[in-house]
Each structure stands twice: as structure tokens, then as C-alpha cells.
């Protein structure tokens, strides 16, 4: 004879199985989009919640920031230079319901859209802009992607151009340009130094013109500095210090040498 326990045991097992399928749990950074008989029922999570088995269908969505490594794209700039650009796009899902119902595969769609937007934006710029204004380019691409993906419930949080690969010929041309620019700066600095030195020499000449004694003292000081190094000195006749009084440096130097020459034999005789 079949007992009551034997009759209720299969029913109890079925109830436990159904109840176990009804309990769902998601983490803090996850949400579940529920479709009931094909219609959007709502978004659940985080934590524990119940669904109706065989009636509800649950799709889990991750709300954390996702990084897309955009593969290298061959881009022709506005000045007809071919470059290969590598970028990274960061985005996150802010509306799980829209990410499921508005686009078939939001991850694939965001990745392909990032590639096409990157080529479109960089194709409108020249090479110098691409190399020097990366921050503005990143911001522009981010704004465009954010506007395109907003109906999908996706927020683009950042775009970074990671690398710009140039042809070898273009690298050599840029190196020559940089070298020419530095040479130009060096010549400008040298010319400015010459100009300042000429200004100072002009001021000194004006000062010496009013004070002839000063130029004579300067000449004697120069001779003393040369003699200190024991070099050969060629002395020419100088101008008179005052009218009617001629002082010739060459004669003075000759007399000094003659006197010193006579003094040596005398000292020898005394010995």
C-alpha cells in the first residue's frame, strides 16, 4: 500500500527544484535584465531575487568599466601622410535594459564604432596636429563615441591614443626639421650675443673718445697681460697723450731692453 510520504516525496522534490531555479543572486557590480514571456519585465540586483522558472529569462550585465584595445588602424591624414594609430577606449553600461534591447551585441558594436570613429576623426587632421594635440583629439573622439552610444545605455568614460607609428621616411624628415629648428635658434642666439657685444664696444669707444688717457691705460694693461704669459710682443708707435708730448711705447721698450743688457756684463765683472 502506497503511503502518503511516498506520494508527497516526488512533489516535494519538484518543488525544491523549482524553488532552487527561482532564487538568483548577483554581485554589487552586476545587474540582471529579466524578460517575462518575451517582454522586458525589469532589471534586478544586486543581491538575492526571485524569478519564475520556465517563464522568465534572465540576462546578466556587468556594470564595471571595460577597456577596448582598438587594433592599429591605417589612417591617411589631411596632408596625405599614412600613419598607424593604436588606441584604447573605456566604457561602462549605465542602462542595462537599453544595452540589451537597443543593440544586438553592445560590446562588438562599441568596438567597431570606436575603430570607425578613430579613422574618421584622424583623417580630418594634419600630421602636426595629430602629434601635438593628442589630448584634444582624445576628448573629441570620446564626445563622439558617447553621443553615438548613449541610446544603447553605454557611457564612454575615456579614449587614449596609445601609439602613432610613422613611416621611416617621415621620421627622417621630422628629424631634419627638428635639427634645422635648433640650428636656427643657435644662430639667433649667436647673433643676439654679437649685437649686444657690439653695443658694449660702441659705448666703450664713446667713453674712450672723451678720455684719451683711459685708452692709453687700457693699452698698457693689455701689454702687461700679454707679457705675463711670456709671449712675443710686437709694439707699435702709439699716439701722443697730449699735444706736443710724444711718448713712444716702442722706444721705451727698446731702451729698457738695452739697459737690462748692459747691466748683466757689469754684474759679471764685479764677480
Coordinates of C-alpha atoms in Angstrom, one line a residue:
X1 CA 0.0 0.0 0.0
X2 CA 1.4 3.4 -1.1
X3 CA 1.9 5.7 1.9
X4 CA 1.3 9.5 2.0
X5 CA 5.0 10.1 2.3
X6 CA 5.8 8.2 -0.9
X7 CA 3.2 10.3 -2.7
X8 CA 4.5 13.6 -1.4
X9 CA 8.1 12.9 -1.9
X10 CA 8.1 13.4 -5.7
X11 CA 6.1 16.5 -5.3
X12 CA 8.5 17.8 -2.7
X13 CA 11.4 17.1 -5.0
X14 CA 9.8 19.0 -7.8
X15 CA 9.0 22.0 -5.6
X16 CA 12.6 22.1 -4.3
X17 CA 13.9 22.0 -7.9
X18 CA 11.6 24.8 -8.9
X19 CA 12.4 26.9 -5.9
X20 CA 16.2 26.4 -6.5
X21 CA 15.7 27.7 -10.0
X22 CA 13.7 30.7 -8.8
X23 CA 16.4 32.0 -6.5
X24 CA 19.1 34.2 -8.2
X25 CA 21.9 36.2 -6.9
X26 CA 24.2 38.8 -8.5
X27 CA 27.2 40.8 -7.2
X28 CA 27.2 44.5 -6.5
X29 CA 28.7 45.4 -9.9
X30 CA 26.2 43.2 -11.8
X31 CA 22.5 43.6 -12.9
X32 CA 20.1 41.1 -14.4
X33 CA 17.6 42.0 -17.2
X34 CA 14.5 39.9 -16.9
X35 CA 12.3 39.0 -19.9
X36 CA 8.9 37.5 -19.0
X37 CA 7.3 35.7 -21.8
X38 CA 9.4 37.7 -24.3
X39 CA 8.6 41.1 -22.8
X40 CA 11.0 43.2 -20.8
X41 CA 10.0 42.8 -17.1
X42 CA 12.7 44.9 -15.4
X43 CA 16.2 44.9 -14.0
X44 CA 17.1 43.1 -10.8
X45 CA 20.1 43.2 -8.5
X46 CA 22.3 43.3 -6.7
X47 CA 21.8 40.6 -4.1
X48 CA 19.1 37.9 -4.0
X49 CA 15.8 38.0 -6.0
X50 CA 13.2 35.6 -7.4
X51 CA 12.2 34.7 -10.9
X52 CA 9.5 32.4 -12.3
X53 CA 11.2 29.3 -13.8
X54 CA 10.4 28.5 -17.4
X55 CA 8.6 31.9 -17.7
X56 CA 11.3 34.4 -17.0
X57 CA 14.6 34.6 -18.9
X58 CA 17.5 36.4 -17.1
X59 CA 20.5 38.1 -18.8
X60 CA 23.4 39.2 -16.6
X61 CA 25.1 42.6 -17.4
X62 CA 28.5 43.7 -15.9
X63 CA 28.5 47.4 -14.9
X64 CA 32.2 47.8 -14.4
X65 CA 34.4 49.9 -16.8
X66 CA 35.5 47.8 -19.8
X67 CA 38.7 48.6 -21.8
X68 CA 38.7 48.0 -25.5
X69 CA 42.0 47.6 -27.2
X70 CA 41.4 49.2 -30.6
X71 CA 43.7 47.4 -33.1
X72 CA 46.1 49.5 -35.2
X73 CA 44.2 51.5 -37.9
X74 CA 45.9 52.7 -41.1
X75 CA 44.8 56.4 -41.3
X76 CA 45.6 58.9 -44.1
X77 CA 45.8 62.4 -42.6
X78 CA 44.6 65.5 -44.3
X79 CA 48.1 66.3 -45.6
X80 CA 48.3 62.8 -47.2
X81 CA 50.5 61.0 -44.7
X82 CA 49.8 57.4 -43.8
X83 CA 50.1 56.5 -40.1
X84 CA 49.1 53.6 -38.0
X85 CA 47.3 54.6 -34.8
X86 CA 46.6 52.4 -31.8
X87 CA 44.1 53.4 -29.1
X88 CA 42.2 52.3 -26.0
X89 CA 38.6 53.0 -25.3
X90 CA 37.0 52.8 -21.8
X91 CA 33.2 52.5 -21.4
X92 CA 30.6 51.1 -19.0
X93 CA 26.9 50.1 -19.1
X94 CA 24.7 52.6 -17.3
X95 CA 21.3 51.3 -18.5
X96 CA 21.3 47.5 -18.7
X97 CA 17.8 47.4 -20.3
X98 CA 18.8 49.6 -23.2
X99 CA 22.1 47.8 -23.7
X100 CA 20.1 44.5 -24.2
X101 CA 17.1 45.8 -26.2
X102 CA 18.6 48.6 -28.3
X103 CA 21.6 46.8 -29.8
X104 CA 22.3 43.2 -30.6
X105 CA 25.8 42.9 -29.1
X106 CA 26.8 46.1 -27.4
X107 CA 30.4 45.0 -26.8
X108 CA 31.0 44.3 -30.5
X109 CA 29.1 47.4 -31.6
X110 CA 31.1 49.7 -29.3
X111 CA 34.4 48.1 -30.6
X112 CA 33.6 48.6 -34.3
X113 CA 32.2 52.0 -33.7
X114 CA 35.5 53.0 -31.9
X115 CA 37.5 51.9 -34.9
X116 CA 35.5 53.8 -37.5
X117 CA 35.3 57.0 -35.3
X118 CA 39.0 56.9 -34.8
X119 CA 39.7 56.8 -38.5
X120 CA 37.1 59.5 -39.3
X121 CA 38.5 62.0 -36.7
X122 CA 42.1 61.5 -37.5
X123 CA 41.5 61.6 -41.3
X124 CA 40.4 65.3 -40.9
X125 CA 43.6 66.4 -39.2
X126 CA 47.2 67.1 -40.3
X127 CA 50.2 65.2 -39.0
X128 CA 51.4 68.0 -36.8
X129 CA 48.0 68.3 -35.1
X130 CA 48.0 64.5 -34.6
X131 CA 51.4 64.5 -32.9
X132 CA 51.0 67.7 -30.8
X133 CA 47.3 67.8 -29.8
X134 CA 46.6 64.3 -28.6
X135 CA 44.7 65.5 -25.6
X136 CA 42.2 67.4 -27.7
X137 CA 41.9 64.5 -30.1
X138 CA 41.1 62.1 -27.3
X139 CA 38.4 64.4 -25.9
X140 CA 36.9 64.8 -29.4
X141 CA 36.7 61.1 -30.0
X142 CA 35.3 60.5 -26.6
X143 CA 32.5 63.0 -27.1
X144 CA 31.5 61.5 -30.5
X145 CA 31.5 57.9 -29.2
X146 CA 29.5 59.0 -26.1
X147 CA 26.9 60.6 -28.3
X148 CA 26.6 57.5 -30.6
X149 CA 26.4 55.0 -27.7
X150 CA 24.1 57.0 -25.5
X151 CA 20.9 55.4 -26.9
X152 CA 22.4 52.0 -26.2
X153 CA 22.7 52.8 -22.5
X154 CA 26.6 53.0 -22.7
X155 CA 28.8 55.7 -21.3
X156 CA 32.2 56.2 -22.8
X157 CA 34.5 57.4 -20.0
X158 CA 37.7 57.9 -21.8
X159 CA 39.7 57.5 -25.0
X160 CA 43.5 57.3 -25.2
X161 CA 45.7 57.3 -28.3
X162 CA 48.4 54.9 -27.3
X163 CA 50.8 54.9 -30.3
X164 CA 51.3 56.7 -33.6
X165 CA 53.5 54.7 -36.0
X166 CA 55.2 56.9 -38.7
X167 CA 56.9 55.7 -41.9
X168 CA 60.7 55.7 -41.8
X169 CA 60.9 58.5 -44.4
X170 CA 58.6 60.7 -42.4
X171 CA 60.7 60.0 -39.2
X172 CA 63.9 61.2 -41.1
X173 CA 62.0 64.3 -42.4
X174 CA 60.9 65.2 -38.9
X175 CA 64.4 64.7 -37.5
X176 CA 65.8 67.0 -40.2
X177 CA 63.1 69.6 -39.4
X178 CA 64.0 69.5 -35.6
X179 CA 67.7 69.8 -36.4
X180 CA 67.1 72.8 -38.6
X181 CA 64.9 74.4 -36.0
X182 CA 67.7 74.0 -33.3
X183 CA 70.3 75.4 -35.7
X184 CA 68.1 78.4 -36.4
X185 CA 67.8 79.0 -32.6
X186 CA 71.5 78.7 -32.2
X187 CA 72.2 81.2 -34.9
X188 CA 69.7 83.7 -33.5
X189 CA 71.3 83.4 -30.0
X190 CA 74.7 83.9 -31.5
X191 CA 73.6 87.0 -33.5
X192 CA 72.0 88.4 -30.4
X193 CA 75.2 88.0 -28.5
X194 CA 77.2 89.7 -31.3
X195 CA 74.7 92.6 -31.3
X196 CA 75.0 93.0 -27.5
X197 CA 78.8 92.9 -27.7
X198 CA 78.8 95.5 -30.5
X199 CA 76.6 97.7 -28.4
X200 CA 79.0 97.5 -25.4
X201 CA 82.0 98.1 -27.7
X202 CA 80.3 101.2 -29.1
X203 CA 79.7 102.5 -25.6
X204 CA 83.3 101.8 -24.7
X205 CA 84.6 103.6 -27.8
X206 CA 82.4 106.6 -27.0
X207 CA 83.9 106.7 -23.4
X208 CA 87.5 106.3 -24.6
X209 CA 86.9 109.1 -27.2
X210 CA 86.3 111.6 -24.4
X211 CA 89.1 110.3 -22.2
X212 CA 92.4 109.6 -24.2
X213 CA 94.2 108.8 -21.0
X214 CA 91.9 105.9 -20.4
X215 CA 92.6 104.2 -23.7
X216 CA 96.4 104.6 -23.1
X217 CA 96.0 102.9 -19.7
X218 CA 94.0 100.2 -21.3
X219 CA 96.7 99.6 -23.9
X220 CA 99.4 99.3 -21.2
X221 CA 97.2 96.9 -19.2
X222 CA 96.9 94.7 -22.3
X223 CA 100.6 94.7 -22.9
X224 CA 101.1 93.7 -19.2
X225 CA 98.7 90.8 -19.6
X226 CA 100.5 89.5 -22.7
X227 CA 103.9 89.9 -21.1
X228 CA 102.7 87.8 -18.1
X229 CA 102.3 84.8 -20.4
X230 CA 105.9 85.3 -21.8
X231 CA 104.8 85.7 -25.4
X232 CA 106.4 87.6 -28.2
X233 CA 105.2 91.2 -28.1
X234 CA 105.3 93.5 -31.1
X235 CA 104.8 97.1 -30.0
X236 CA 104.0 99.8 -32.5
X237 CA 104.2 103.5 -32.0
X238 CA 101.3 104.9 -30.1
X239 CA 99.6 108.3 -30.3
X240 CA 100.8 111.2 -28.1
X241 CA 99.0 111.5 -24.8
X242 CA 98.8 115.3 -25.1
X243 CA 99.5 117.8 -27.8
X244 CA 103.2 118.4 -28.2
X245 CA 104.3 115.5 -25.9
X246 CA 105.1 112.3 -27.7
X247 CA 105.5 109.1 -25.8
X248 CA 106.5 106.1 -27.9
X249 CA 106.0 102.8 -26.3
X250 CA 108.4 101.1 -28.8
X251 CA 111.3 103.4 -27.8
X252 CA 110.6 102.8 -24.1
X253 CA 110.6 99.0 -24.6
X254 CA 113.9 99.2 -26.6
X255 CA 115.6 101.4 -24.0
X256 CA 114.5 99.0 -21.3
X257 CA 116.0 96.0 -23.1
X258 CA 119.3 97.9 -23.7
X259 CA 119.6 98.8 -20.1
X260 CA 119.0 95.3 -18.9
X261 CA 121.5 94.0 -21.5
X262 CA 124.2 96.3 -20.1
X263 CA 123.5 95.5 -16.5
X264 CA 124.4 91.9 -17.0
X265 CA 128.1 92.3 -18.1
X266 CA 128.6 94.8 -15.2
X267 CA 127.4 92.3 -12.7
X268 CA 129.8 89.7 -14.3
X269 CA 132.9 92.0 -13.9
X270 CA 132.1 92.5 -10.2
X271 CA 132.2 88.8 -9.8

